[in-house]
Coordinates of C-alpha atoms in Angstrom, one line a residue:
X290 CA 176.3 72.1 167.9
X291 CA 176.4 75.8 167.2
X292 CA 175.5 75.3 163.5
X293 CA 172.6 73.2 164.5
X294 CA 171.5 75.8 167.0
X295 CA 171.6 78.5 164.5
X296 CA 169.7 76.8 161.7
X297 CA 167.1 79.4 160.9
X298 CA 164.6 77.3 159.0
X299 CA 162.3 75.6 161.4
X300 CA 161.7 72.0 160.4
X301 CA 163.4 68.7 161.0
X302 CA 165.9 70.2 163.5
X303 CA 163.3 71.9 165.7
X304 CA 163.8 69.3 168.5
X305 CA 167.5 69.8 168.5
X306 CA 167.0 73.6 168.5
X307 CA 164.8 73.4 171.5
X308 CA 167.4 71.4 173.5
X309 CA 170.4 73.4 172.5
X310 CA 168.8 76.7 173.0
X311 CA 167.6 75.6 176.4
X312 CA 171.2 74.6 177.3
X313 CA 172.5 78.1 176.3
X314 CA 169.8 79.9 178.4
X315 CA 168.2 81.3 175.3
X316 CA 164.5 81.7 175.0
X317 CA 163.0 79.8 172.1
X318 CA 160.6 81.8 169.9
X319 CA 157.0 81.0 170.2
X320 CA 155.8 80.3 166.7
X321 CA 152.3 81.2 165.9
X322 CA 150.4 78.5 164.0
X323 CA 150.4 78.9 160.3
X324 CA 147.1 79.1 158.5
X325 CA 146.7 79.2 154.8
X326 CA 144.4 78.2 152.1
X327 CA 145.0 76.0 149.1
X328 CA 143.7 77.1 145.7
X329 CA 143.7 74.7 142.8
X330 CA 141.1 76.4 140.7
X331 CA 143.8 77.9 138.3
X332 CA 144.9 74.4 137.5
X333 CA 141.9 73.7 135.2
X334 CA 143.7 74.5 132.0
X335 CA 142.1 73.0 128.8
X336 CA 140.8 69.9 130.6
X337 CA 138.4 69.2 133.5
X338 CA 141.0 66.9 135.1
X339 CA 143.7 68.4 137.3
X340 CA 147.3 68.0 136.5
X341 CA 149.7 67.8 139.4
X342 CA 151.8 71.0 139.9
X343 CA 155.5 70.4 140.4
X344 CA 158.6 72.5 140.5
X345 CA 162.2 72.2 139.2
X346 CA 164.3 75.0 140.8
X347 CA 167.8 75.4 139.3
X348 CA 170.1 77.8 141.2
X349 CA 173.3 78.9 139.5
X350 CA 176.1 80.4 141.7
X351 CA 178.2 83.0 140.1
X352 CA 176.1 83.7 137.0
X353 CA 176.4 87.4 136.0
X354 CA 172.9 88.2 134.7
X355 CA 173.9 90.7 132.1
X356 CA 176.5 88.4 130.6
X357 CA 174.1 85.5 130.4
X358 CA 171.8 87.9 128.6
X359 CA 174.6 88.9 126.2
X360 CA 175.8 85.3 125.6
X361 CA 172.2 84.0 124.8
X362 CA 173.0 80.4 125.7
X363 CA 170.9 78.2 123.5
X364 CA 168.9 76.2 126.0
X365 CA 168.0 79.2 128.1
X366 CA 167.2 81.3 125.0
X367 CA 164.9 78.5 123.8
X368 CA 162.9 78.6 127.0
X369 CA 162.3 82.4 127.0
X370 CA 159.3 82.5 124.6
X371 CA 157.3 80.5 127.2
X372 CA 158.8 82.2 130.2
X373 CA 158.4 85.2 132.5
X374 CA 162.0 86.4 132.9
X375 CA 164.4 89.1 133.6
X376 CA 168.1 89.7 133.4
X377 CA 168.0 93.1 135.1
X378 CA 166.3 92.6 138.4
X379 CA 168.2 93.8 141.5
X380 CA 169.1 91.7 144.5
X381 CA 170.3 92.7 148.0
X382 CA 173.4 94.6 148.7
X383 CA 174.8 91.6 150.6
X384 CA 175.0 89.0 147.9
X385 CA 177.0 86.0 149.2
X386 CA 175.8 82.5 148.2
X387 CA 174.7 81.9 151.8
X388 CA 172.7 85.1 152.0
X389 CA 171.0 84.7 148.6
X390 CA 170.1 81.1 149.0
X391 CA 168.5 82.0 152.4
X392 CA 166.6 84.9 150.7
X393 CA 165.6 82.6 147.8
X394 CA 164.2 79.9 150.0
X395 CA 162.5 82.1 152.7
X396 CA 161.4 85.0 150.5
X397 CA 162.8 87.4 153.1
X398 CA 165.7 89.8 152.7
X399 CA 169.0 89.7 154.5
X400 CA 167.9 92.4 157.0
X401 CA 165.3 89.9 158.2
X402 CA 166.9 86.4 158.1
X403 CA 170.4 87.8 158.9
X404 CA 172.3 85.1 157.1
X405 CA 175.2 87.0 155.6
X406 CA 177.8 84.4 154.6
X407 CA 178.4 80.7 153.8
X408 CA 178.2 79.6 157.4
X409 CA 174.4 79.9 157.0
X410 CA 174.3 81.1 160.6
X411 CA 172.1 84.2 161.3
X412 CA 174.5 86.9 162.4
X413 CA 172.4 87.8 165.4
X414 CA 173.0 84.4 167.0
X415 CA 176.7 84.9 167.6
X416 CA 177.1 86.1 171.2
X417 CA 173.5 86.9 171.7
X418 CA 170.9 85.4 174.1
X419 CA 168.0 87.3 172.6
X420 CA 165.2 85.3 171.0
X421 CA 165.9 84.6 167.3
X422 CA 163.4 85.3 164.6
X423 CA 163.4 82.3 162.3
X424 CA 161.9 82.2 158.8
X425 CA 160.4 79.2 157.2
X426 CA 161.4 78.2 153.7
X427 CA 158.7 77.7 151.1
X428 CA 159.5 74.0 151.4
X429 CA 158.1 74.0 154.9
X430 CA 154.7 75.3 153.6
X431 CA 154.6 72.8 150.8
X432 CA 155.1 70.0 153.3
X433 CA 152.5 71.4 155.6
X434 CA 150.1 71.6 152.8
X435 CA 150.7 68.0 151.7
X436 CA 153.0 65.9 153.8
X437 CA 153.0 63.4 150.9
X438 CA 154.9 65.9 148.7
X439 CA 158.4 64.6 148.0
X440 CA 161.3 67.1 147.9
X441 CA 164.8 66.4 146.6
X442 CA 167.8 68.7 146.9
X443 CA 171.0 68.1 144.9
X444 CA 174.1 70.1 145.5
X445 CA 177.9 69.9 145.9
X446 CA 177.5 72.2 149.0
X447 CA 176.6 69.8 151.8
X448 CA 175.8 72.5 154.4
X449 CA 173.3 74.0 152.0
X450 CA 171.5 70.6 151.8
X451 CA 171.7 69.9 155.6
X452 CA 170.6 73.3 156.8
X453 CA 168.8 75.4 154.2
X454 CA 167.2 72.4 152.6
X455 CA 166.6 70.4 155.8
X456 CA 162.9 69.9 155.0
X457 CA 163.8 67.9 151.9
X458 CA 162.9 64.2 152.0
X459 CA 166.0 63.4 150.0
X460 CA 169.3 65.2 149.8
X461 CA 172.1 64.3 147.4
X462 CA 175.5 65.6 148.3
X463 CA 177.5 65.4 145.1
X464 CA 181.3 64.9 145.3
X465 CA 182.8 68.4 144.4
X466 CA 185.3 66.5 142.2
X467 CA 182.4 65.5 139.9
X468 CA 181.4 69.2 139.5
X469 CA 178.3 70.3 137.7
X470 CA 178.2 67.2 135.6
X471 CA 177.8 65.1 138.8
X472 CA 174.9 67.4 139.8
X473 CA 173.2 67.1 136.4
X474 CA 173.7 63.3 136.5
X475 CA 172.0 63.0 139.9
X476 CA 169.1 65.3 138.7
X477 CA 168.6 63.2 135.6
X478 CA 168.5 60.1 137.7
X479 CA 166.0 61.6 140.1
X480 CA 163.7 62.8 137.4
X481 CA 163.9 59.6 135.5
X482 CA 163.5 57.0 138.3
X483 CA 161.7 58.7 141.1
X484 CA 158.5 60.7 141.6
X485 CA 159.5 64.0 143.3
X486 CA 157.2 67.0 143.6
X487 CA 160.0 69.6 144.1
X488 CA 163.6 69.2 142.8
X489 CA 166.2 71.7 143.7
X490 CA 169.4 71.6 141.7
X491 CA 172.5 73.7 142.5
X492 CA 175.2 74.4 139.8
X493 CA 178.3 76.4 140.8
X494 CA 180.6 76.2 137.7
X495 CA 180.4 79.9 136.9
X496 CA 181.3 80.8 140.5
X497 CA 184.4 78.5 140.4
X498 CA 185.5 79.8 137.0
X499 CA 184.8 83.4 137.9
X500 CA 187.0 83.3 141.0
X501 CA 189.9 82.0 138.9
X502 CA 189.6 84.1 135.6
X503 CA 187.3 86.9 136.6
X504 CA 183.5 87.5 136.3
X505 CA 183.9 89.2 133.0
X506 CA 183.6 88.5 129.3
X507 CA 186.5 86.2 128.8
X508 CA 186.6 82.8 127.0
X509 CA 186.8 80.7 130.2
X510 CA 183.9 82.5 131.9
X511 CA 181.7 82.4 128.8
X512 CA 182.4 78.6 128.5
X513 CA 181.3 78.1 132.1
X514 CA 177.9 79.7 131.2
X515 CA 177.6 77.6 128.1
X516 CA 178.5 74.4 130.1
X517 CA 175.8 75.1 132.7
X518 CA 173.3 75.9 129.9
X519 CA 174.1 72.4 128.4
X520 CA 173.5 70.8 131.8
X521 CA 170.2 72.5 132.2
X522 CA 169.2 71.2 128.8
X523 CA 170.0 67.7 129.9
X524 CA 168.0 68.0 133.0
X525 CA 165.0 69.5 131.3
X526 CA 165.1 66.7 128.6
X527 CA 164.9 64.2 131.4
X528 CA 162.0 66.1 132.9
X529 CA 160.1 66.1 129.6
X530 CA 160.7 62.4 129.2
X531 CA 159.0 61.4 132.4
X532 CA 156.5 58.6 132.0
X533 CA 153.8 60.6 133.8
X534 CA 154.5 63.9 132.1
X535 CA 151.0 64.0 130.6
X536 CA 149.6 64.1 134.2
X537 CA 152.0 66.7 135.4
X538 CA 152.6 70.5 135.0
X539 CA 156.1 71.5 135.9
X540 CA 157.3 75.1 136.6
X541 CA 161.0 75.4 135.8
X542 CA 162.7 78.2 137.7
X543 CA 166.2 79.2 136.7
X544 CA 167.8 81.6 139.2
X545 CA 171.3 83.1 139.6
X546 CA 172.1 83.1 143.3
X547 CA 175.0 85.5 142.9
X548 CA 176.9 87.4 140.2
X549 CA 180.5 88.5 140.6
X550 CA 182.9 91.4 140.1
X551 CA 186.6 90.9 139.2
X552 CA 187.4 87.7 141.1
X553 CA 184.9 88.4 143.9
X554 CA 181.4 87.5 144.9
X555 CA 179.1 88.8 147.6
X556 CA 179.4 92.6 147.3
X557 CA 177.2 95.5 146.4
X558 CA 178.3 96.1 142.8
X559 CA 175.7 95.8 140.1
X560 CA 177.6 92.9 138.6
X561 CA 177.1 91.0 141.8
X562 CA 173.6 92.2 142.5
X563 CA 172.1 91.9 138.9
X564 CA 169.3 89.3 139.1
X565 CA 168.4 86.7 136.5
X566 CA 165.1 84.9 137.0
X567 CA 163.4 82.6 134.5
X568 CA 160.0 81.1 135.2
X569 CA 159.3 78.6 132.4
X570 CA 156.0 76.8 131.8
X571 CA 153.9 76.5 128.6
X572 CA 150.8 77.4 130.6
X573 CA 151.9 80.8 132.0
X574 CA 151.7 84.2 130.4
X575 CA 155.2 84.9 129.0
X576 CA 157.2 88.1 128.8
X577 CA 160.4 89.9 129.6
X578 CA 160.3 92.2 132.7
X579 CA 163.2 94.7 133.0
X580 CA 164.1 96.0 136.4
X581 CA 165.5 99.3 137.5
X582 CA 168.7 100.7 136.0
X583 CA 171.7 100.7 138.3
X584 CA 174.2 103.5 138.0
X585 CA 177.4 102.7 139.8
X586 CA 179.5 105.9 139.2
X587 CA 179.6 109.1 137.2
X588 CA 182.0 111.9 136.1
X589 CA 181.6 115.1 138.1
X590 CA 181.5 118.0 135.7
X591 CA 183.0 121.0 137.5
X592 CA 185.0 124.2 137.1
X593 CA 185.4 127.2 134.9
X594 CA 188.0 128.6 132.5
X595 CA 191.1 127.4 134.3
X596 CA 190.0 124.1 135.9
X597 CA 187.1 122.6 134.0
X598 CA 186.2 119.0 133.7
X599 CA 184.0 118.4 130.7
X600 CA 183.2 115.8 128.0
X601 CA 183.7 116.7 124.3
X602 CA 182.1 115.2 121.2
X603 CA 183.3 116.3 117.8
X604 CA 180.1 115.0 116.2
X605 CA 180.6 116.3 112.6
X606 CA 177.2 117.8 112.6
X607 CA 175.2 114.6 113.4
X608 CA 173.5 116.5 116.3
X609 CA 172.5 119.5 114.3
X610 CA 168.8 120.1 113.9
X611 CA 169.1 121.3 110.3
X612 CA 165.5 121.6 109.0
X613 CA 164.2 118.5 110.8
X614 CA 163.4 117.6 114.4
X615 CA 165.0 116.2 117.5
X616 CA 164.7 115.2 121.2
X617 CA 167.4 115.4 123.8
X618 CA 166.9 113.8 127.2
X619 CA 169.3 113.1 130.2
X620 CA 169.4 112.5 133.9
X621 CA 171.1 115.3 135.9
X622 CA 172.0 116.0 139.5
X623 CA 173.2 119.5 140.3
X624 CA 175.5 120.1 143.3
X625 CA 175.6 123.4 145.2
X626 CA 177.3 126.1 143.1
X627 CA 179.8 128.9 143.9
X628 CA 177.3 130.7 146.2
X629 CA 176.9 127.6 148.4
X630 CA 173.3 127.0 147.1
X631 CA 171.6 125.7 144.0
X632 CA 171.5 129.2 142.3
X633 CA 173.7 129.5 139.2
X634 CA 174.5 132.4 136.8
X635 CA 173.9 131.1 133.3
X636 CA 176.5 128.2 133.0
X637 CA 175.8 125.9 130.1
X638 CA 175.9 122.2 130.9
X639 CA 174.9 120.4 127.6
X640 CA 175.4 122.5 124.5
X641 CA 176.2 122.5 120.8
X642 CA 176.7 126.2 120.4
X643 CA 179.6 128.6 121.1
X644 CA 177.6 131.7 122.2
X645 CA 174.1 132.7 123.1
X646 CA 174.4 136.2 121.7
X647 CA 171.7 135.6 119.1
X648 CA 174.1 135.6 116.1
X649 CA 175.5 132.1 116.2
X650 CA 173.4 129.0 115.3
X651 CA 173.0 126.0 117.6
X652 CA 171.2 124.8 120.8
X653 CA 172.1 124.3 124.4
X654 CA 170.9 123.8 128.0
X655 CA 172.1 126.2 130.7
X656 CA 171.3 127.1 134.3
X657 CA 169.4 130.3 135.1
X658 CA 169.1 130.8 138.8
X659 CA 167.4 127.6 140.1
X660 CA 165.8 127.0 136.7
X661 CA 167.1 125.4 133.5
X662 CA 166.7 126.9 130.1
X663 CA 166.9 125.4 126.6
X664 CA 168.2 128.0 124.1
X665 CA 168.0 127.7 120.3
X666 CA 169.3 130.1 117.6
X667 CA 169.3 130.0 113.8
X668 CA 172.1 132.5 113.3
X669 CA 169.9 135.6 113.2
X670 CA 167.1 134.8 115.6
X671 CA 167.2 133.4 119.1
X672 CA 164.8 132.1 121.7
X673 CA 164.7 129.9 124.8
X674 CA 162.2 127.9 126.8
X675 CA 162.0 127.0 130.4
X676 CA 160.0 124.2 132.1
X677 CA 157.5 125.3 134.7
X678 CA 159.6 124.2 137.7
X679 CA 163.2 124.7 138.8
X680 CA 165.8 122.2 140.2
X681 CA 167.2 123.1 143.6
X682 CA 167.1 120.0 145.7
X683 CA 170.3 118.1 144.9
X684 CA 168.3 115.1 143.6
X685 CA 168.3 113.3 140.3
X686 CA 165.9 114.6 137.6
X687 CA 165.2 113.9 134.0
X688 CA 165.5 116.9 131.6
X689 CA 164.1 116.8 128.1
X690 CA 164.0 119.2 125.2
X691 CA 162.4 118.9 121.8
X692 CA 163.1 121.1 118.8
X693 CA 161.2 121.0 115.5
X694 CA 161.4 122.8 112.1
X695 CA 158.3 123.5 110.0
X696 CA 157.5 125.7 107.1
X697 CA 154.4 127.4 105.8
X698 CA 153.7 130.5 103.6
X699 CA 152.4 132.6 106.5
X700 CA 155.1 132.0 109.2
X701 CA 158.0 130.9 107.0
X702 CA 160.6 128.7 108.7
X703 CA 159.3 128.1 112.2
X704 CA 161.2 126.5 115.1
X705 CA 159.2 125.1 118.0
X706 CA 161.0 124.1 121.2
X707 CA 159.6 122.5 124.4
X708 CA 161.3 121.7 127.7
X709 CA 160.3 119.3 130.5
X710 CA 161.4 118.4 134.0
X711 CA 160.7 114.7 134.9
X712 CA 158.4 114.4 131.9
X713 CA 156.1 117.2 133.0
X714 CA 156.1 120.9 133.6
X715 CA 156.2 121.5 129.9
X716 CA 157.1 124.9 128.5
X717 CA 157.0 125.8 124.8
X718 CA 158.2 128.7 122.6
X719 CA 158.8 129.4 118.9
X720 CA 160.8 131.3 116.4
X721 CA 158.8 132.4 113.4
X722 CA 160.1 133.6 110.0
X723 CA 163.5 132.3 110.8
X724 CA 166.4 131.0 108.8
X725 CA 166.1 127.8 106.7
X726 CA 168.3 125.6 109.0
X727 CA 169.9 125.5 112.5
X728 CA 173.4 124.2 111.9
X729 CA 176.6 124.5 114.0
X730 CA 180.2 123.4 113.6
X731 CA 180.7 123.5 117.4
X732 CA 181.3 120.2 119.2
X733 CA 178.7 118.8 121.6
X734 CA 179.9 119.5 125.1
X735 CA 178.8 118.2 128.6
X736 CA 179.9 120.7 131.2
X737 CA 181.8 124.0 131.0
X738 CA 181.9 126.1 127.8
X739 CA 183.7 129.4 127.6
X740 CA 181.6 132.4 126.4
X741 CA 177.9 131.7 126.5
X742 CA 176.5 134.7 128.4
X743 CA 179.6 135.4 130.4
X744 CA 183.0 133.9 131.4
X745 CA 182.1 133.5 135.1
X746 CA 179.9 130.5 134.5
X747 CA 181.2 127.5 136.5
X748 CA 179.1 124.4 136.8
X749 CA 179.1 121.5 139.3
X750 CA 176.9 118.6 138.3
X751 CA 176.5 115.0 137.2
X752 CA 174.9 114.1 133.8
X753 CA 174.2 110.5 132.8
X754 CA 171.8 108.5 130.6
X755 CA 171.9 110.9 127.7
X756 CA 169.9 110.2 124.6
X757 CA 169.4 112.1 121.4
X758 CA 166.6 111.2 118.9
X759 CA 166.1 112.4 115.3
X760 CA 162.4 112.9 116.0
X761 CA 160.1 114.7 118.5
X762 CA 158.9 112.2 121.1
X763 CA 155.2 112.4 122.2
X764 CA 154.4 113.8 125.6
X765 CA 153.5 110.3 126.8
X766 CA 156.8 108.8 125.7
X767 CA 158.7 111.7 127.3
X768 CA 156.9 111.0 130.6
X769 CA 157.5 107.3 130.3
X770 CA 161.2 107.8 129.6
X771 CA 161.6 110.0 132.6
X772 CA 160.7 107.0 134.8
X773 CA 163.1 104.5 133.3
X774 CA 166.9 104.2 132.7
X775 CA 168.3 103.5 129.3
X776 CA 166.5 103.2 126.0
X777 CA 163.5 100.9 126.0
X778 CA 164.1 98.4 123.1
X779 CA 160.3 98.0 122.7
X780 CA 159.7 101.7 122.4
X781 CA 158.4 102.8 118.9
X782 CA 161.1 105.5 119.1
X783 CA 164.0 103.1 119.7
X784 CA 165.0 103.1 116.0
X785 CA 165.2 106.9 116.2
X786 CA 168.1 107.0 118.7
X787 CA 171.2 108.6 117.2
X788 CA 173.1 109.1 120.4
X789 CA 173.0 106.9 123.6
X790 CA 175.5 107.5 126.4
X791 CA 174.9 105.8 129.8
X792 CA 178.0 107.5 131.4
X793 CA 178.4 104.3 133.5
X794 CA 181.8 103.2 132.3
X795 CA 183.3 103.5 135.9
X796 CA 186.8 104.2 134.6
X797 CA 188.7 105.8 131.8
X798 CA 188.0 109.0 129.9
X799 CA 185.6 107.7 127.2
X800 CA 181.8 107.8 127.3
X801 CA 180.7 105.2 124.8
X802 CA 177.8 105.8 122.4
X803 CA 175.7 102.7 122.3
X804 CA 173.7 103.9 119.3
X805 CA 174.6 103.0 115.7
X806 CA 176.2 106.5 115.4
X807 CA 179.2 105.4 117.6
X808 CA 179.9 109.1 118.6
X809 CA 181.9 108.7 121.8
X810 CA 182.6 111.6 124.2
X811 CA 186.2 112.2 125.5
X812 CA 186.4 113.5 129.0
X813 CA 189.1 116.2 129.5
X814 CA 190.5 117.8 132.7
X815 CA 191.4 116.2 136.0
X816 CA 188.3 114.0 136.1
X817 CA 187.3 111.4 138.6
X818 CA 184.6 108.8 138.8
X819 CA 182.4 109.3 141.9
X820 CA 180.4 106.4 143.4
X821 CA 176.7 106.8 142.8
X822 CA 175.2 103.4 143.4
X823 CA 171.7 104.6 142.6
X824 CA 168.7 102.8 141.2
X825 CA 167.2 104.6 138.2
X826 CA 163.6 104.0 137.4
X827 CA 160.5 102.8 139.2
X828 CA 160.0 99.3 137.9
X829 CA 161.4 96.8 140.5
X830 CA 161.6 93.7 138.2
X831 CA 161.7 90.2 139.5
X832 CA 164.4 89.4 142.1
X833 CA 165.3 86.5 144.3
X834 CA 162.8 87.4 147.0
X835 CA 160.0 86.7 144.5
X836 CA 160.9 83.0 143.9
X837 CA 159.3 81.7 147.1
X838 CA 156.1 83.7 146.5
X839 CA 155.9 82.6 142.9
X840 CA 156.4 78.9 143.7
X841 CA 153.8 78.9 146.4
X842 CA 151.4 80.6 144.0
X843 CA 152.1 78.0 141.4
X844 CA 151.4 75.2 143.9
X845 CA 148.3 76.9 145.1
X846 CA 149.2 77.9 148.6
X847 CA 148.1 81.2 150.0
X848 CA 149.6 82.5 153.2
X849 CA 148.2 85.0 155.7
X850 CA 149.7 88.4 156.0
X851 CA 151.5 87.5 159.2
X852 CA 153.4 84.8 157.5
X853 CA 153.5 85.8 153.9
X854 CA 157.0 86.8 152.6
X855 CA 157.3 90.3 151.0
X856 CA 158.0 89.0 147.5
X857 CA 155.5 89.0 144.6
X858 CA 154.3 86.2 142.3
X859 CA 155.1 86.6 138.6
X860 CA 153.0 83.6 137.7
X861 CA 149.9 84.2 135.7
X862 CA 148.4 81.1 134.2
X863 CA 147.0 81.6 130.7
X864 CA 143.2 81.9 130.9
X865 CA 143.1 82.2 134.7
X866 CA 141.4 85.3 136.1

């Protein structure tokens, strides 16, 4: 009775809820009438006759989004050219199957619906006599819009069918012994012999395998993803073979409900929170949408001559300017220094130079009070450039420097350097009539370096997402990169990356170079990985809260602001305004 009393989706069990809540002296919530408009104008695609909009929603428990992206399973990969999709959205910090299915169906986050585990019971119900805030699933609104709409839910998880999908006209509880094959068989039967408007299919093979062998790149887990992919292919084949397919327009939604980490699911790690959403239809505008970068942990670079922690890269000269051009960019966060504030006395923190005395060639970033400076020397001449603002807030910032060699008869060998904070506050300086090249045999170092200006030059900071390019990026590209995490593969400068270190390894003493240079850093000293758990970048990307909004948009249902879930629709029909 408690489970019935705590069902948070108001439909089908509303009468039972009223009785039970009366028995427990609770006050039933007064639900305001729902008002919404239907909009079918966007369905006029290439023909004056309307096709009936339908939805196949496939939820996959335990699919780690980034691994699916890496594996490129053939069925899913074949859908992407006609899909809006992401493998890098970010879901809630509570990421159990119960919580994510609740978010998926209602469009509201855990903080609202308060379902945190597989009991499917809102946490506020337990021991409370306060009124409960319930949230309708998108199925409720579809039935309200058209009570003739037929909804089918197919899962091995009976409670999911009974409680979260209780609006469905037909539920199919698959024997767990039959696994995902049994689920696929029932879905094929439903699509072949019946006339549903909404079909919800729940696969859990990756979750079962991941709990046994780990949610990581191993043979068993990879095979579980490939197996689900094959099942999806069978279901879509049945959908496309429907006898009335010419009169229907199906939106296929493929959504991971959870990821996993080690042998666990439900936590806040990025492996568990990474979101995969695929909206497939030949009539929608396709494209990949990347979400924010998630940085789990980072090395803390600290210390001075006797206790430093730093990262060393014996690059063999790859990161010399020579007589060409380059761009260096990174995300940094400075902690309070020896004085107990953000003022520093000239410590280097990213450098390929052994001294800033003007007689040794190389380049490097260092702290100067609350500012940063980028120094460059050709062996006889020296200069430096500072952005127009300092860094003294303990927050993450993007630093960028460009350095370029040119030659003309009047000025001789000229070096031009610019420095930026967060893609703006540009400063520029030059060396004219300099030496022919800037080359250094010194290693590239993150963190402490012995003599730069003085030996008392301790640093305390984090540095991640470091990229080096063999060209000068435009101001527009520098600003764009300051707002994202990682290297944009669609950038016109992606091919110019000669060093790419995320610094997100989470363990060990190697920072791996993801560029073709393969120039890894080695961390030395008594290092540790500090938890960061920060989102980098401003693009949210699709996540599981958007599924309800996108499906309602596809069907043509517009909800008022008082009822509308916070998610956004990623559906844009080709040709629709």
